[in-house]
C-alpha positions as a printed NumPy array, in Angstrom:
array([[85.995, 23.711, 46.537],
       [82.937, 24.141, 44.272],
       [79.532, 24.24 , 45.905],
       [77.964, 20.829, 45.16 ],
       [74.471, 22.333, 45.229],
       [74.218, 23.29 , 41.591],
       [70.646, 24.144, 40.559],
       [68.695, 22.533, 37.731],
       [66.84 , 24.853, 35.351],
       [64.338, 22.859, 33.328],
       [63.624, 23.975, 29.764],
       [59.996, 24.533, 28.755],
       [59.624, 25.857, 25.209],
       [56.071, 26.869, 24.316],
       [57.038, 27.28 , 20.683],
       [56.388, 25.46 , 17.391],
       [60.008, 25.636, 16.215],
       [62.537, 25.132, 19.015],
       [65.389, 22.87 , 17.899],
       [64.729, 20.007, 20.343],
       [61.108, 20.06 , 21.457],
       [59.373, 22.523, 19.15 ],
       [55.632, 21.871, 18.936],
       [55.436, 19.51 , 21.901],
       [54.121, 22.067, 24.355],
       [52.308, 24.686, 22.261],
       [49.002, 23.99 , 23.998],
       [48.791, 25.692, 27.381],
       [47.632, 22.563, 29.188],
       [50.469, 20.511, 27.726],
       [53.   , 23.163, 28.701],
       [51.724, 23.341, 32.261],
       [51.771, 19.566, 32.575],
       [55.369, 19.426, 31.379],
       [56.366, 22.216, 33.773],
       [54.946, 20.186, 36.653],
       [56.805, 17.119, 35.385],
       [60.066, 19.043, 35.252],
       [59.477, 20.048, 38.905],
       [58.751, 16.45 , 39.865],
       [61.891, 15.311, 38.034],
       [64.033, 17.631, 40.105],
       [64.092, 21.017, 38.419],
       [64.63 , 23.866, 40.865],
       [63.495, 26.424, 38.286],
       [61.339, 26.045, 35.162],
       [62.403, 28.316, 32.32 ],
       [59.51 , 29.24 , 30.019],
       [60.301, 30.522, 26.547],
       [57.95 , 31.716, 23.841],
       [60.404, 32.409, 21.014],
       [62.939, 30.024, 19.54 ],
       [66.57 , 31.075, 19.543],
       [67.828, 28.093, 17.513],
       [70.231, 28.919, 14.703],
       [68.315, 30.492, 11.807],
       [65.089, 31.015, 13.757],
       [62.831, 33.852, 12.701],
       [61.485, 36.267, 15.295],
       [57.863, 36.211, 16.422],
       [55.647, 39.172, 17.168],
       [55.992, 40.417, 20.756],
       [52.246, 39.97 , 21.413],
       [52.462, 36.338, 20.295],
       [55.436, 35.685, 22.591],
       [53.575, 37.156, 25.575],
       [50.422, 35.247, 24.763],
       [52.365, 31.994, 24.719],
       [54.204, 32.404, 27.994],
       [51.975, 34.426, 30.343],
       [49.316, 31.785, 31.183],
       [51.964, 29.083, 31.588],
       [54.084, 31.182, 33.926],
       [51.008, 32.137, 36.01 ],
       [49.856, 28.535, 36.332],
       [53.259, 27.189, 37.339],
       [53.798, 29.969, 39.875],
       [50.417, 29.114, 41.382],
       [51.754, 25.579, 41.899],
       [54.634, 26.936, 43.953],
       [57.238, 26.52 , 41.187],
       [60.06 , 29.01 , 40.805],
       [59.763, 30.246, 37.213],
       [62.084, 32.102, 34.894],
       [61.17 , 33.599, 31.543],
       [63.428, 33.124, 28.541],
       [63.128, 36.344, 26.524],
       [65.099, 39.208, 25.034],
       [62.164, 41.603, 25.181],
       [61.516, 43.957, 28.08 ],
       [57.754, 43.908, 27.597],
       [57.647, 40.122, 27.71 ],
       [59.857, 40.067, 30.778],
       [57.594, 42.569, 32.521],
       [54.461, 40.574, 31.634],
       [55.995, 37.408, 33.065],
       [57.231, 39.15 , 36.221],
       [53.741, 40.564, 36.69 ],
       [52.37 , 37.029, 37.054],
       [55.156, 35.771, 39.263],
       [58.34 , 35.014, 37.331],
       [61.331, 35.625, 39.584],
       [64.126, 35.324, 37.035],
       [64.687, 36.646, 33.512],
       [66.882, 34.583, 31.219],
       [67.99 , 36.964, 28.449],
       [70.166, 35.343, 25.797],
       [71.156, 38.824, 24.573],
       [72.386, 40.075, 27.931],
       [70.314, 43.209, 27.427],
       [71.709, 44.043, 24.   ],
       [68.542, 43.186, 22.042],
       [66.289, 45.575, 23.979],
       [67.623, 48.688, 25.65 ],
       [64.606, 48.781, 27.973],
       [65.398, 45.413, 29.546],
       [67.835, 46.798, 32.138],
       [65.266, 49.257, 33.489],
       [62.676, 46.487, 33.898],
       [65.123, 44.338, 35.841],
       [66.308, 47.276, 37.967],
       [62.737, 48.3  , 38.797],
       [61.481, 44.813, 39.684],
       [64.585, 43.465, 41.446],
       [64.409, 39.978, 39.945],
       [67.443, 37.851, 39.178],
       [68.815, 38.215, 35.644],
       [70.811, 35.827, 33.498],
       [72.953, 37.812, 31.059],
       [74.235, 35.532, 28.325],
       [77.126, 36.196, 25.973],
       [75.557, 37.207, 22.646],
       [76.638, 38.865, 19.435],
       [73.567, 38.727, 17.146],
       [70.093, 37.31 , 16.631],
       [69.656, 33.715, 15.545],
       [69.444, 34.473, 11.823],
       [73.06 , 35.645, 11.657],
       [74.753, 34.612, 14.889],
       [76.77 , 31.818, 13.217],
       [78.474, 34.39 , 11.007],
       [80.054, 35.935, 14.099],
       [81.863, 32.813, 15.311],
       [85.263, 34.522, 15.073],
       [87.602, 34.711, 18.053],
       [91.297, 35.044, 18.664],
       [91.005, 33.879, 22.263],
       [87.434, 32.8  , 22.877],
       [87.745, 32.632, 26.684],
       [89.295, 36.069, 27.019],
       [86.89 , 37.661, 24.536],
       [83.744, 36.16 , 26.022],
       [84.921, 37.1  , 29.503],
       [85.643, 40.652, 28.387],
       [82.332, 41.066, 26.613],
       [80.407, 39.754, 29.61 ],
       [82.369, 42.013, 31.916],
       [81.326, 44.955, 29.728],
       [77.689, 43.842, 29.98 ],
       [77.926, 43.707, 33.76 ],
       [79.282, 47.245, 33.831],
       [76.454, 48.506, 31.59 ],
       [73.74 , 46.661, 33.496],
       [75.067, 47.872, 36.828],
       [75.216, 51.427, 35.539],
       [71.561, 51.057, 34.526],
       [70.646, 50.336, 38.141],
       [70.65 , 46.543, 38.379],
       [71.977, 45.195, 41.684],
       [75.202, 43.339, 40.763],
       [74.186, 40.533, 43.138],
       [71.197, 39.855, 40.84 ],
       [73.331, 39.327, 37.733],
       [74.088, 35.764, 36.625],
       [76.441, 35.143, 33.705],
       [76.11 , 32.571, 30.928],
       [78.888, 31.86 , 28.379],
       [76.33 , 31.432, 25.601],
       [77.27 , 27.99 , 24.335],
       [76.171, 27.577, 20.742],
       [75.491, 31.265, 20.264],
       [78.025, 32.662, 17.772],
       [79.975, 29.508, 18.662],
       [79.253, 26.753, 16.191],
       [81.646, 23.991, 17.238],
       [85.094, 23.912, 18.816],
       [84.863, 27.374, 20.395],
       [82.431, 25.995, 22.982],
       [84.893, 23.619, 24.616],
       [87.443, 26.175, 25.889],
       [84.601, 28.017, 27.62 ],
       [83.52 , 24.889, 29.432],
       [87.087, 23.877, 30.259],
       [87.833, 27.348, 31.636],
       [84.584, 28.109, 33.44 ],
       [86.616, 29.518, 36.317],
       [87.535, 32.474, 34.104],
       [83.896, 33.568, 34.211],
       [83.341, 32.601, 37.829],
       [86.278, 34.836, 38.749],
       [84.205, 37.845, 37.711],
       [82.342, 37.379, 40.999],
       [78.915, 36.442, 39.674],
       [76.977, 33.217, 39.583],
       [77.417, 31.318, 36.334],
       [74.771, 29.287, 34.486],
       [75.622, 26.76 , 31.782],
       [73.256, 25.806, 28.981],
       [74.703, 22.963, 26.868],
       [71.638, 20.744, 26.688],
       [71.341, 18.877, 23.387],
       [73.272, 21.536, 21.514],
       [74.836, 20.788, 18.155],
       [78.464, 21.154, 19.297],
       [77.983, 18.027, 21.447],
       [77.24 , 16.081, 18.286],
       [80.847, 16.393, 17.246],
       [82.156, 14.268, 20.11 ],
       [79.605, 11.496, 20.456],
       [79.6  ,  8.071, 18.788],
       [76.554,  8.739, 16.633],
       [74.688, 12.013, 16.293],
       [71.144, 11.297, 15.175],
       [69.875, 14.683, 16.317],
       [69.198, 16.502, 19.565],
       [67.892, 13.56 , 21.61 ],
       [71.049, 11.562, 20.839],
       [73.02 , 14.183, 22.763],
       [71.393, 13.587, 26.153],
       [74.214, 11.452, 27.579],
       [76.772, 14.031, 26.494],
       [74.609, 16.725, 28.092],
       [74.677, 14.824, 31.404],
       [78.475, 14.587, 31.212],
       [78.683, 18.363, 30.749],
       [76.289, 18.841, 33.661],
       [78.61 , 16.828, 35.897],
       [81.703, 18.706, 34.82 ],
       [80.059, 22.129, 35.051],
       [78.833, 21.455, 38.562],
       [82.284, 20.235, 39.581],
       [83.751, 23.461, 38.175],
       [81.449, 25.582, 40.32 ],
       [78.492, 26.416, 38.073],
       [75.518, 27.898, 39.913],
       [73.022, 26.203, 37.579],
       [72.664, 24.054, 34.501],
       [69.861, 24.597, 32.01 ],
       [68.631, 21.228, 30.693],
       [65.79 , 19.457, 28.926],
       [66.087, 16.264, 31.021],
       [65.781, 17.393, 34.621],
       [65.903, 13.888, 36.078],
       [69.211, 13.013, 34.477],
       [70.683, 16.317, 35.591],
       [69.461, 15.83 , 39.157],
       [70.991, 12.365, 39.269],
       [74.299, 13.669, 37.93 ],
       [74.346, 16.448, 40.504],
       [73.649, 13.891, 43.224],
       [76.815, 12.096, 42.182],
       [78.799, 15.345, 42.296],
       [77.453, 16.135, 45.767],
       [78.279, 12.646, 47.067],
       [81.75 , 12.824, 45.52 ],
       [82.56 , 16.153, 47.189],
       [81.033, 14.995, 50.453],
       [83.311, 11.964, 50.472],
       [86.371, 14.102, 49.688],
       [85.552, 16.222, 52.724],
       [85.433, 13.09 , 54.844],
       [81.648, 12.934, 54.989],
       [81.277,  9.638, 53.109]])
């Protein structure tokens, strides 16, 4: 039976151009305040990102990315919050770890920066390796699969082998199917429906579906990212029920409420309700 204690990872983008909340938290004080709010709303981890990975996004200079995230990470850690850093760059990861980040969320799974694995191995932090085929400016062109579940599973398995060979403790590796990354629409659903195929690799699995465009195809009216919040909560419930270790969301309170329902449901099935 899945563990009902699925974690909530709250999204904090300190960027001007993220697809859902770009520009809201560019100022350091605003970002810190929102990180605290995410904690208060039930986030177990706050994930701080300084570079947008939305489809078509242009890359920012490494120094700019570090400047955006470092003071926010340091402030949230000082408040006792468990913080992750959302980056594909080894230097940015190291800078965040230096001020207290305990988790690196790398959407490239180490493919974008060959030095990433050595940073993770040396520091011993947890590491989310996401399925990835290309940077945001061309990732949609690579949405081509014969069997999306088998191919994503195989590509993630290859990443685990490479990361382990580079010295990362396998117990520190968390897998992410990369919803929306080189998966524009329908190819996301088989990954969610067959999450056990990734869990069977023996690693924790994180799911990041929050407000993503593929959800817009199944809701009554898609007026943009915020209109997808209810669909996001539905995915959170299903992912937790399937055994996900964590869900990465913008609305931490809704996710925490959904996970409370999952926990109560499983408790009752065990005879505890």
